[in-house]
Short mmCIF file of C-alpha atoms and ligand atoms in Angstrom, two decimals:
data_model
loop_
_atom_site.label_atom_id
_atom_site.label_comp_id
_atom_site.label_asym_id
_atom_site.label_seq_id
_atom_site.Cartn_x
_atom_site.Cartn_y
_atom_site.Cartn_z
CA UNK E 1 19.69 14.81 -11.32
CA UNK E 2 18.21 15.19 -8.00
CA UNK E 3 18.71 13.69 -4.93
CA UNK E 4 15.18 12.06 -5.10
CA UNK E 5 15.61 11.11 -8.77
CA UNK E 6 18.64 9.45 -7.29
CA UNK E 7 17.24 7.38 -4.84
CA UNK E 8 14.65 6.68 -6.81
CA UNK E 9 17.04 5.16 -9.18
CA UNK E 10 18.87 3.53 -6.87
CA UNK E 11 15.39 1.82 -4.97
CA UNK E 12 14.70 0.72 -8.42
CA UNK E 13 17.81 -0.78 -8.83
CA UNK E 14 17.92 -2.89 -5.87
CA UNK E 15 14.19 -3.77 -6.31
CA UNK E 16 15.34 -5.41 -9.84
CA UNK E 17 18.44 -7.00 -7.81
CA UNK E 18 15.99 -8.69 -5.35
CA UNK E 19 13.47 -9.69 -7.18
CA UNK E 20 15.94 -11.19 -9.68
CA UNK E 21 17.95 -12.94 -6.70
CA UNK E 22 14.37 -14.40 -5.48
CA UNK E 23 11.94 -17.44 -6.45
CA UNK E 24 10.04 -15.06 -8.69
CA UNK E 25 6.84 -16.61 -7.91
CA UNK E 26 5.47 -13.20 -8.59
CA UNK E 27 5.56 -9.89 -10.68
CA UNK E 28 8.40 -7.57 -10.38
CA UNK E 29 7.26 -5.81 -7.15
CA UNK E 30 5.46 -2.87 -8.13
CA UNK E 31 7.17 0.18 -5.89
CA UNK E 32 4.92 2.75 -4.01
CA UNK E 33 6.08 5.87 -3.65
CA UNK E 34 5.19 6.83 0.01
CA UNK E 35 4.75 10.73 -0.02
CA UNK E 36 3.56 10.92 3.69
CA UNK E 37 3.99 14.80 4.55
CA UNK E 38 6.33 14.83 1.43
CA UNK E 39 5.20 17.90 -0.84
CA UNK E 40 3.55 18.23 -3.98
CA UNK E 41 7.14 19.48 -5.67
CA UNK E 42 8.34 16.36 -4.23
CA UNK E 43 5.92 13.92 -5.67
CA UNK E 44 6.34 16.24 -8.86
CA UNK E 45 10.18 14.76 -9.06
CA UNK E 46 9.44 11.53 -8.81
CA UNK E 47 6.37 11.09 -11.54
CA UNK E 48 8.41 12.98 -13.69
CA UNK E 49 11.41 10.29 -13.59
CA UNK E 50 8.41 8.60 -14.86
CA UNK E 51 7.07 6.71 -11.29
CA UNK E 52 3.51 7.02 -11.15
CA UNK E 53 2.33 5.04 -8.25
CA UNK E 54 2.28 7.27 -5.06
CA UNK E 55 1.10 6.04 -1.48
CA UNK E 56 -0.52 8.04 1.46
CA UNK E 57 -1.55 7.43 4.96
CA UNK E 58 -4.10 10.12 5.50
CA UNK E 59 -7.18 10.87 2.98
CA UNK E 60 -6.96 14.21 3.90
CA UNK E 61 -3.62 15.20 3.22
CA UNK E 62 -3.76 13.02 -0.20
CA UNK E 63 -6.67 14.87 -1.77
CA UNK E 64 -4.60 18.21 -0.68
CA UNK E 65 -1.74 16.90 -2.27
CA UNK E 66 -3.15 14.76 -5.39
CA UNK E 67 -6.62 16.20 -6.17
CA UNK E 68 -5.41 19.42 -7.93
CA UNK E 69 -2.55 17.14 -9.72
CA UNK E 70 -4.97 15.17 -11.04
CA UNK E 71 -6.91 18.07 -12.06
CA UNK E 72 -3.60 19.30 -13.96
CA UNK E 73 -4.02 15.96 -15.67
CA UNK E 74 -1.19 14.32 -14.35
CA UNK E 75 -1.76 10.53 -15.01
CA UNK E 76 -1.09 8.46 -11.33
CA UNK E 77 -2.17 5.31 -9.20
CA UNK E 78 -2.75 6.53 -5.74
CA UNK E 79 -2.99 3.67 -2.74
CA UNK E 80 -4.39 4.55 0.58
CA UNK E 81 -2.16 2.40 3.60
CA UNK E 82 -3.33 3.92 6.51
CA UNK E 83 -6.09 2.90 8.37
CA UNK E 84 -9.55 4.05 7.32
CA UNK E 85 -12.19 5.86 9.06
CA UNK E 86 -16.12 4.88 7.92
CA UNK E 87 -16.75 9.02 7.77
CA UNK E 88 -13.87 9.04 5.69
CA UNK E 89 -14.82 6.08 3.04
CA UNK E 90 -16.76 8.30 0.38
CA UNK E 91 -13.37 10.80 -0.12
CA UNK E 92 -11.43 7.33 0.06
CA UNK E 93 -13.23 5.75 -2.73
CA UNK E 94 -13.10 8.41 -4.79
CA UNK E 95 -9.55 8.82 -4.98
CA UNK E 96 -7.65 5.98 -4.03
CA UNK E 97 -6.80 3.27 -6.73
CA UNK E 98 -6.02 1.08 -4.17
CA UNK E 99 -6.74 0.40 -0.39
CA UNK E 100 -4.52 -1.73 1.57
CA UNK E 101 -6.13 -1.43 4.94
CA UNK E 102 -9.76 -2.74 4.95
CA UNK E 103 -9.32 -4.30 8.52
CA UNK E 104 -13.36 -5.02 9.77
CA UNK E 105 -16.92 -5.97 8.74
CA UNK E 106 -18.23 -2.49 8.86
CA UNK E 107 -15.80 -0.87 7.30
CA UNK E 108 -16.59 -3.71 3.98
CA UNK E 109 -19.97 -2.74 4.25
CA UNK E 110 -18.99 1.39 4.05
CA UNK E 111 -16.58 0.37 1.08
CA UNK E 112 -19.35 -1.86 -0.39
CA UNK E 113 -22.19 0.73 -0.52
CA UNK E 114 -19.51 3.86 -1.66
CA UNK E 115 -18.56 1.56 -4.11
CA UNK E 116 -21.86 0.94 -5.97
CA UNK E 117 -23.26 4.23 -5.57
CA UNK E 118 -19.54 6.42 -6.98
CA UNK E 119 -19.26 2.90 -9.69
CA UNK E 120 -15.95 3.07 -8.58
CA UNK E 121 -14.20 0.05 -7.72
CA UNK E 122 -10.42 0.07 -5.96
CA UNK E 123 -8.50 -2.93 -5.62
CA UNK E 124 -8.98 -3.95 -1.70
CA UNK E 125 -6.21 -5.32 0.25
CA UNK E 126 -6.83 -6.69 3.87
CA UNK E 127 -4.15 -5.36 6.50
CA UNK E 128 -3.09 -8.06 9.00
CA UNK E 129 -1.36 -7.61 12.32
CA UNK E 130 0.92 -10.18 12.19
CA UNK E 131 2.65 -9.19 14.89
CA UNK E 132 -0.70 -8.51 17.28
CA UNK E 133 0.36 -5.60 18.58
CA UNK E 134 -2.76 -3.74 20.40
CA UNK E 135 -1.91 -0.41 19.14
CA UNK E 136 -1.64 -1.51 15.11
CA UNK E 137 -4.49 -1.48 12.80
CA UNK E 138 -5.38 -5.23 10.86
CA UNK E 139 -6.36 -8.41 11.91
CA UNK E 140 -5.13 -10.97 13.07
CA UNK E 141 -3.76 -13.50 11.26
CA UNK E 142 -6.16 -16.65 12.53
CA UNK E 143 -9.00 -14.07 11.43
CA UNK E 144 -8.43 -13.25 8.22
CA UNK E 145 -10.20 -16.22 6.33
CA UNK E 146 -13.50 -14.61 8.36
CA UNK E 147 -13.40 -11.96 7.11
CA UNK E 148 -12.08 -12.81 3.83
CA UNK E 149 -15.00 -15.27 3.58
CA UNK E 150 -17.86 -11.91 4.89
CA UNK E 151 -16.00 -10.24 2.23
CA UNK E 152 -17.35 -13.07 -0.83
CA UNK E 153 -19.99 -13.62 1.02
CA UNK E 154 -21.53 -9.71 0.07
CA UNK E 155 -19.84 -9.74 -3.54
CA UNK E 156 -16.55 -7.43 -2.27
CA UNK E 157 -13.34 -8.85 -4.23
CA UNK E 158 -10.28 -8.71 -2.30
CA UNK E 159 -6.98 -9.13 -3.84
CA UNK E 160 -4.37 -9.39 -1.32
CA UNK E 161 -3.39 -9.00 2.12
CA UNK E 162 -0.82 -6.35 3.59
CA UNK E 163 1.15 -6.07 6.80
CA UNK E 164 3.41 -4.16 8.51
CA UNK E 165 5.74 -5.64 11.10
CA UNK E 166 6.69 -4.71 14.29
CA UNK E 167 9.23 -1.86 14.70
CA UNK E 168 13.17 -3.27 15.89
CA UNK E 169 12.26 -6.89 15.32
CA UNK E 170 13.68 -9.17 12.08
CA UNK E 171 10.68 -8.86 9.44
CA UNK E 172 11.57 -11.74 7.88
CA UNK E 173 8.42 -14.51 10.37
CA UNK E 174 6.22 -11.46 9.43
CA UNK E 175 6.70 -11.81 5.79
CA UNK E 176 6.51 -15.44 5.50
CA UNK E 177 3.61 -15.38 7.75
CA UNK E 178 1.82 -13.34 5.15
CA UNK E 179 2.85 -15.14 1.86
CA UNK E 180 1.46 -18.20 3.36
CA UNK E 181 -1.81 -17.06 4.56
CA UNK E 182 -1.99 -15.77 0.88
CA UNK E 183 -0.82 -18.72 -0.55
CA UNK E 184 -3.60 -20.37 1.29
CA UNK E 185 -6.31 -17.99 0.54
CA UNK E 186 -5.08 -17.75 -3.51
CA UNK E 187 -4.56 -13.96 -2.91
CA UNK E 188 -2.18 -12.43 -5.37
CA UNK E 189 -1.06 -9.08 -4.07
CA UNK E 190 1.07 -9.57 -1.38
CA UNK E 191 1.79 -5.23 0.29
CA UNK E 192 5.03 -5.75 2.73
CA UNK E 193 8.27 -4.39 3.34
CA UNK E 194 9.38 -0.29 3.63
CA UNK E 195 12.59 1.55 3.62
CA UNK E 196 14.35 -0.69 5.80
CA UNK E 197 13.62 -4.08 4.57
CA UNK E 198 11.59 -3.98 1.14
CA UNK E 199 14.46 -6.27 -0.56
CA UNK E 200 13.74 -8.34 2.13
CA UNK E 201 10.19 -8.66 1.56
CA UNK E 202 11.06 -9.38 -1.93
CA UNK E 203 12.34 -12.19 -1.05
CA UNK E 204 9.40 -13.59 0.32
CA UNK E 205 6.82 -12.93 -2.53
CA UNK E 206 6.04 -9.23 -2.20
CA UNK E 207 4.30 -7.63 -5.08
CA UNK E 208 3.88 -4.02 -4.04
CA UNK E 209 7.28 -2.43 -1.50
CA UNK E 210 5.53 0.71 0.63
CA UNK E 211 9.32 2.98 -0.34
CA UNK E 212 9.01 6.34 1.69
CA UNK E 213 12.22 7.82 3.40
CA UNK E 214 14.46 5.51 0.97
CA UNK E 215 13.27 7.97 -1.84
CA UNK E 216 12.09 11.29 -0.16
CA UNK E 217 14.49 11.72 2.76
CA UNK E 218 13.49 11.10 6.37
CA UNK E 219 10.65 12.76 7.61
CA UNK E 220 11.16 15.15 10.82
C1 PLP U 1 5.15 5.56 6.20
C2 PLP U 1 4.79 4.22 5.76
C3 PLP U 1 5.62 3.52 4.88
C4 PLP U 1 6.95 4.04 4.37
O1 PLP U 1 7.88 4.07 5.42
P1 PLP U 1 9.43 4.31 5.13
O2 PLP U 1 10.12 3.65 6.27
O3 PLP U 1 9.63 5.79 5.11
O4 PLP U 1 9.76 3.68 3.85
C5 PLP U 1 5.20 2.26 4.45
N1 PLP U 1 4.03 1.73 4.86
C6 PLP U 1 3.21 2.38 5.72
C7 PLP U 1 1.94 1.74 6.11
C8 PLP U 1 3.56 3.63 6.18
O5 PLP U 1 2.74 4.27 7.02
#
């Protein structure tokens, strides 16, 4: 087996371990497989220990990386969690599955109008600073029901909200911050928690763990 295989295995594992340790208010936590400046050989491993849910930051580098595996006919979800550029929302539409960082009015109404005119419709997720830090993409927290509500209000369905917390600080505020504002707003998909702390996130509700170095290695 290889070392990915292996952690893969072993991500799984502990995924099963905290979600069965937790409220289980949820689904078992679906795990993305974060292939940032991973290779395609590397992706290869993992959807061939059967994972087929693969995450990217860049749309870009994803369509390098996914659009000729797809064209091999290799079966996959692919989510989009880094911020999105309005020049970049046609490519974005086209091949993500699912979007976890809509994060502003116009870029709704770029997703909106790609959306009709491809008939392509990925599940949205709204990315929330919780921690407000000026250089992260997302909104804040007290802002999300506005745009939420612009979001109904021009027939866009959003499913859940996603967040990631600030670097060398405990998670744990910025998790339960998030489940609640779900909880409030009835959204089901709850994206939180990486490497370091996804069995933490677990904990608190979440229903898709962003996994990168935990499975591929650390990235130089
Ligand atoms: C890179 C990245 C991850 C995965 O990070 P790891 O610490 O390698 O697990 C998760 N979420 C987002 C938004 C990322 O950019």
């Amino acid at each position: 087996m290889s070392k990915i295989t292996e952690n893969l295995n072993q991500v799984r594992g502990y995924i099963e371990q905290a979600y069965q340790a937790g409220p289980k208010q949820n689904r078992l936590p679906t795990l993305i497989a974060v292939s940032k400046t991973k290779s395609q050989e590397d992706v290869l491993a993992v959807w061939h220990a059967g994972h087929r849910h693969f995450g990217e930051n860049k749309v870009q580098e994803a369509q390098k990386k996914f659009l000729p595996l797809r064209e091999q006919g290799y079966e996959l979800c692919l989510h989009l969690i880094g911020p999105l550029q309005t020049n970049k929302v046609a490519d974005a539409v086209e091949l993500f599955d699912v979007i976890h960082t809509v994060d502003r009015v116009k870029l709704v109404d770029a997703l909106l109008h790609e959306m009709h005119k491809q008939q392509r419709f990925p599940e949205l997720l709204i990315q929330v600073n919780t921690g407000k830090e000026p250089q992260k993409s997302g909104v804040f927290p007290e802002e999300v029901p506005a745009l939420l509500t612009a979001c109904i209000d021009k027939g866009l369905s959003i499913k859940g909200l996603m967040c990631i917390p600030p670097a060398n600080q405990d998670p744990s505020p910025h998790f339960l911050l998030l489940a609640d504002l779900s909880r409030q707003l009835s959204l089901p998909e709850l994206s939180m928690g990486m490497s370091e702390d996804y069995q933490q996130a677990i904990k608190y509700g979440a229903t898709y763990v962003r996994v990168g170095s935990a499975i591929f290695g650390s990235r130089l």
